[in-house]
Amino acid sequence: MSKIIVAPSVLGADFGNLQRDVELLNRSEAEWIHIDVMDGVFVPNISFGFPLLHAISKHSKKVNDVHLMIVQPEKYFQQFRDAGAHNITIHYEAVTHLDSAIHQIKKTGARAGVALNPSTPVSVLREIIHLLDLVLIMSVNPGFGGQKFIPYSTRKVREAKELILTSGSSARIEVDGGVGLNNAEELANAGADILVAGNAVFGSADPLKTISDLANVCV
Ligand code: DX5
Ligand code: ZN
């Protein structure tokens, strides 16, 4: 049984006490910190950019997992890497030359991921799955924390797992949006390796325990 990686999303943190919240994550069983960058163009919300990523990296002892919900992300890969990104995930829907963009991410030394919106089928990854370190299944429409999990996402996780197994890819599967203790086990059983959780962690009475419970769901 391989353990689930929990990636708490800082979008759910208290930005006025960011150092405190990152230090809480450092003490937790979370292996990754999920960092959502939104540009107000690809998604109907603006979150933050390089200065905040720099500030998080300064305190983070975890893997900085950066999810770019921006158009033309390829303009900024090196800057995100320099600001402390270990993983860089871009959206299939935001990039025209995906093969090239994945190679550009890898050239910076970061792990490369591709995220799929809920309406995008897993099959679009067939030709590039062998290049990927991460497949991110969006289980809400991207843009906001605290939304309701879209149930058909679990089937997409299963399909991604099948694609990975049949292609011999070493990509791992990450699920993002509306994830919590109520659906973590089902997602882990479907093949998820990494669970992103914002509201479920930072909205809980005991974030450290919630992270631990998520990390130890039975597969
Ligand atoms: C949504 C973001 C998510 C978000 C998850 O666009 O990509 O990472 O922070 O938040 P919760 O877990 O609250 O749905
Ligand atoms: Zn995200």
Short mmCIF file of C-alpha atoms and ligand atoms in Angstrom, two decimals:
data_model
loop_
_atom_site.label_atom_id
_atom_site.label_comp_id
_atom_site.label_asym_id
_atom_site.label_seq_id
_atom_site.Cartn_x
_atom_site.Cartn_y
_atom_site.Cartn_z
CA MET A 1 0.00 0.00 0.00
CA SER A 2 1.49 3.30 -1.00
CA LYS A 3 0.65 6.27 1.13
CA ILE A 4 -1.38 9.14 -0.24
CA ILE A 5 0.46 12.42 -0.62
CA VAL A 6 -1.54 15.29 0.84
CA ALA A 7 -1.06 18.71 -0.77
CA PRO A 8 -2.85 21.35 1.30
CA SER A 9 -3.77 24.32 -0.86
CA VAL A 10 -2.55 27.65 0.50
CA LEU A 11 -5.51 29.29 -1.17
CA GLY A 12 -7.35 28.17 1.97
CA ALA A 13 -4.71 29.67 4.31
CA ASP A 14 -4.81 32.99 6.14
CA PHE A 15 -2.62 35.28 4.00
CA GLY A 16 -2.25 37.66 6.93
CA ASN A 17 -0.57 34.83 8.80
CA LEU A 18 1.07 33.05 5.92
CA GLN A 19 4.30 32.20 7.71
CA ARG A 20 2.32 30.68 10.59
CA ASP A 21 0.24 28.57 8.21
CA VAL A 22 3.24 27.39 6.17
CA GLU A 23 5.01 26.45 9.41
CA LEU A 24 1.93 24.50 10.46
CA LEU A 25 2.16 22.59 7.16
CA ASN A 26 5.88 21.99 7.80
CA ARG A 27 4.94 20.23 11.05
CA SER A 28 2.23 18.18 9.34
CA GLU A 29 2.22 14.89 7.45
CA ALA A 30 1.63 16.79 4.20
CA GLU A 31 4.47 16.15 1.77
CA TRP A 32 3.54 18.86 -0.70
CA ILE A 33 2.17 22.40 -0.52
CA HIS A 34 -0.24 23.22 -3.35
CA ILE A 35 0.06 26.77 -4.68
CA ASP A 36 -2.67 28.09 -7.02
CA VAL A 37 -1.74 30.89 -9.40
CA MET A 38 -4.74 32.51 -11.16
CA ASP A 39 -4.62 35.31 -13.71
CA GLY A 40 -8.22 36.49 -14.03
CA VAL A 41 -8.15 35.45 -17.71
CA PHE A 42 -7.97 31.65 -17.78
CA VAL A 43 -10.13 31.59 -14.64
CA PRO A 44 -12.54 34.21 -13.29
CA ASN A 45 -10.38 34.98 -10.27
CA ILE A 46 -6.96 36.45 -9.45
CA SER A 47 -4.95 34.87 -6.64
CA PHE A 48 -1.25 35.83 -6.47
CA GLY A 49 2.04 35.64 -8.32
CA PHE A 50 5.80 35.52 -7.80
CA PRO A 51 6.14 37.60 -4.59
CA LEU A 52 3.81 35.32 -2.66
CA LEU A 53 5.42 32.17 -4.06
CA HIS A 54 8.79 33.58 -2.96
CA ALA A 55 7.38 34.23 0.51
CA ILE A 56 5.98 30.69 0.77
CA SER A 57 9.23 29.11 -0.49
CA LYS A 58 11.22 31.02 2.11
CA HIS A 59 9.43 29.13 4.89
CA SER A 60 8.33 25.91 3.20
CA LYS A 61 10.21 22.67 3.91
CA LYS A 62 7.88 20.76 1.60
CA VAL A 63 7.57 20.19 -2.14
CA ASN A 64 6.16 23.37 -3.66
CA ASP A 65 3.48 22.16 -6.07
CA VAL A 66 2.55 25.07 -8.32
CA HIS A 67 -0.72 24.92 -10.28
CA LEU A 68 -0.83 27.54 -13.02
CA MET A 69 -4.32 28.63 -13.98
CA ILE A 70 -3.00 31.22 -16.41
CA VAL A 71 -2.83 31.77 -20.16
CA GLN A 72 0.57 31.66 -21.87
CA PRO A 73 2.23 29.97 -18.87
CA GLU A 74 5.31 29.18 -20.98
CA LYS A 75 6.39 32.81 -20.64
CA TYR A 76 7.08 32.31 -16.94
CA PHE A 77 8.36 28.76 -16.28
CA GLN A 78 11.88 29.87 -15.30
CA GLN A 79 10.51 32.63 -13.06
CA PHE A 80 8.26 30.18 -11.23
CA ARG A 81 11.15 27.77 -10.87
CA ASP A 82 13.39 30.55 -9.52
CA ALA A 83 10.64 31.55 -7.08
CA GLY A 84 10.75 28.03 -5.60
CA ALA A 85 8.46 25.76 -7.64
CA HIS A 86 9.41 22.08 -7.54
CA ASN A 87 6.40 20.99 -9.62
CA ILE A 88 4.85 23.10 -12.38
CA THR A 89 1.43 22.08 -13.64
CA ILE A 90 -0.17 23.81 -16.61
CA HIS A 91 -3.66 23.49 -18.06
CA TYR A 92 -4.28 21.51 -21.23
CA GLU A 93 -6.92 24.13 -22.13
CA ALA A 94 -4.49 27.05 -21.79
CA VAL A 95 -1.65 25.86 -24.02
CA THR A 96 -1.51 25.33 -27.78
CA HIS A 97 1.87 23.57 -27.97
CA LEU A 98 1.65 21.24 -25.01
CA ASP A 99 4.49 18.88 -25.98
CA SER A 100 6.85 21.82 -26.26
CA ALA A 101 5.62 23.41 -23.02
CA ILE A 102 6.21 20.17 -21.07
CA HIS A 103 9.77 19.98 -22.36
CA GLN A 104 10.30 23.61 -21.37
CA ILE A 105 9.12 22.91 -17.80
CA LYS A 106 11.46 19.92 -17.55
CA LYS A 107 14.37 22.01 -18.80
CA THR A 108 14.01 24.23 -15.73
CA GLY A 109 14.50 21.14 -13.54
CA ALA A 110 10.90 21.13 -12.27
CA ARG A 111 8.52 18.18 -12.48
CA ALA A 112 5.93 18.70 -15.21
CA GLY A 113 2.20 18.27 -14.83
CA VAL A 114 -0.88 18.79 -16.99
CA ALA A 115 -4.25 19.67 -15.46
CA LEU A 116 -7.59 18.85 -17.07
CA ASN A 117 -10.75 20.86 -16.51
CA PRO A 118 -13.83 18.81 -15.60
CA SER A 119 -15.15 18.87 -19.17
CA THR A 120 -11.86 17.77 -20.77
CA PRO A 121 -11.57 14.01 -21.31
CA VAL A 122 -8.50 12.11 -20.09
CA SER A 123 -7.97 10.73 -23.61
CA VAL A 124 -6.43 14.07 -24.76
CA LEU A 125 -3.28 13.04 -22.85
CA ARG A 126 -2.75 9.82 -24.80
CA GLU A 127 0.15 11.06 -26.96
CA ILE A 128 2.05 12.83 -24.19
CA ILE A 129 1.37 10.73 -21.10
CA HIS A 130 4.90 9.26 -21.21
CA LEU A 131 6.35 12.78 -20.85
CA LEU A 132 4.41 13.67 -17.72
CA ASP A 133 5.30 13.50 -14.05
CA LEU A 134 1.81 14.55 -12.98
CA VAL A 135 -1.74 14.40 -14.26
CA LEU A 136 -4.00 16.76 -12.34
CA ILE A 137 -7.71 15.96 -12.50
CA MET A 138 -9.72 19.08 -11.65
CA SER A 139 -12.73 17.96 -9.66
CA VAL A 140 -14.29 21.46 -9.63
CA ASN A 141 -14.28 24.19 -12.27
CA PRO A 142 -11.03 25.99 -11.48
CA GLY A 143 -10.97 29.46 -9.96
CA PHE A 144 -12.15 29.18 -6.37
CA GLY A 145 -11.59 27.16 -3.23
CA GLY A 146 -14.44 25.68 -1.23
CA GLN A 147 -16.50 24.33 -4.15
CA LYS A 148 -18.42 21.08 -4.31
CA PHE A 149 -16.69 17.98 -5.70
CA ILE A 150 -17.95 16.93 -9.15
CA PRO A 151 -18.78 13.21 -8.81
CA TYR A 152 -17.75 12.07 -12.32
CA SER A 153 -14.18 13.10 -11.47
CA THR A 154 -13.66 9.72 -9.79
CA ARG A 155 -14.26 7.96 -13.11
CA LYS A 156 -11.70 10.27 -14.73
CA VAL A 157 -9.15 9.27 -12.08
CA ARG A 158 -9.77 5.62 -12.99
CA GLU A 159 -9.34 6.42 -16.68
CA ALA A 160 -6.10 8.29 -16.00
CA LYS A 161 -4.83 5.33 -13.99
CA GLU A 162 -5.63 2.97 -16.84
CA LEU A 163 -3.89 5.23 -19.37
CA ILE A 164 -0.80 5.39 -17.15
CA LEU A 165 -0.71 1.63 -16.64
CA THR A 166 -1.22 0.73 -20.31
CA SER A 167 1.34 3.28 -21.52
CA GLY A 168 3.99 2.43 -18.94
CA SER A 169 4.13 6.09 -17.87
CA SER A 170 5.43 6.93 -14.41
CA ALA A 171 3.05 9.89 -14.04
CA ARG A 172 1.25 10.29 -10.75
CA ILE A 173 -2.37 11.34 -10.42
CA GLU A 174 -3.39 14.41 -8.43
CA VAL A 175 -6.99 15.39 -7.67
CA ASP A 176 -7.88 19.00 -6.96
CA GLY A 177 -11.15 20.58 -5.84
CA GLY A 178 -13.69 19.69 -3.19
CA VAL A 179 -11.51 16.90 -1.82
CA GLY A 180 -11.94 15.92 1.83
CA LEU A 181 -12.37 13.02 4.19
CA ASN A 182 -15.74 12.20 2.63
CA ASN A 183 -14.25 11.28 -0.78
CA ALA A 184 -10.54 10.67 -0.12
CA GLU A 185 -10.86 6.89 0.14
CA GLU A 186 -12.90 6.60 -3.05
CA LEU A 187 -10.30 8.70 -4.89
CA ALA A 188 -7.38 6.72 -3.50
CA ASN A 189 -9.06 3.49 -4.57
CA ALA A 190 -9.62 4.90 -8.05
CA GLY A 191 -5.87 5.51 -8.37
CA ALA A 192 -5.18 8.97 -6.96
CA ASP A 193 -1.65 9.44 -5.60
CA ILE A 194 -1.93 13.06 -4.46
CA LEU A 195 -4.93 14.77 -2.87
CA VAL A 196 -5.13 18.56 -2.87
CA ALA A 197 -7.24 19.97 -0.05
CA GLY A 198 -7.82 23.62 0.79
CA ASN A 199 -11.05 24.08 2.64
CA ALA A 200 -11.01 20.57 4.13
CA VAL A 201 -7.68 21.33 5.83
CA PHE A 202 -7.80 25.03 6.69
CA GLY A 203 -11.52 25.01 7.45
CA SER A 204 -11.19 22.15 9.92
CA ALA A 205 -10.88 22.50 13.68
CA ASP A 206 -7.66 20.49 13.66
CA PRO A 207 -5.75 20.89 10.37
CA LEU A 208 -2.88 18.62 11.48
CA LYS A 209 -5.26 15.77 12.25
CA THR A 210 -7.21 16.29 9.03
CA ILE A 211 -3.98 16.12 7.02
CA SER A 212 -2.98 12.97 8.87
CA ASP A 213 -6.39 11.38 8.30
CA LEU A 214 -6.21 12.22 4.59
CA ALA A 215 -2.68 10.81 4.32
CA ASN A 216 -3.73 7.57 5.95
CA VAL A 217 -6.94 6.74 4.11
CA CYS A 218 -7.14 3.04 3.32
CA VAL A 219 -6.39 2.04 -0.25
C1 DX5 B 1 -9.33 25.62 -7.47
C2 DX5 B 1 -7.91 25.36 -7.01
C3 DX5 B 1 -7.81 24.43 -5.87
C4 DX5 B 1 -8.43 24.92 -4.59
C5 DX5 B 1 -8.92 23.74 -3.83
O1 DX5 B 1 -9.31 26.33 -8.66
O2 DX5 B 1 -7.13 24.81 -8.05
O3 DX5 B 1 -6.47 24.01 -5.62
O4 DX5 B 1 -7.55 25.66 -3.80
O5 DX5 B 1 -9.64 24.17 -2.75
P1 DX5 B 1 -10.73 23.25 -2.04
O6 DX5 B 1 -10.02 22.05 -1.51
O7 DX5 B 1 -11.27 24.14 -0.97
O8 DX5 B 1 -11.76 22.87 -3.09
ZN ZN B 2 -5.10 23.87 -7.58
#
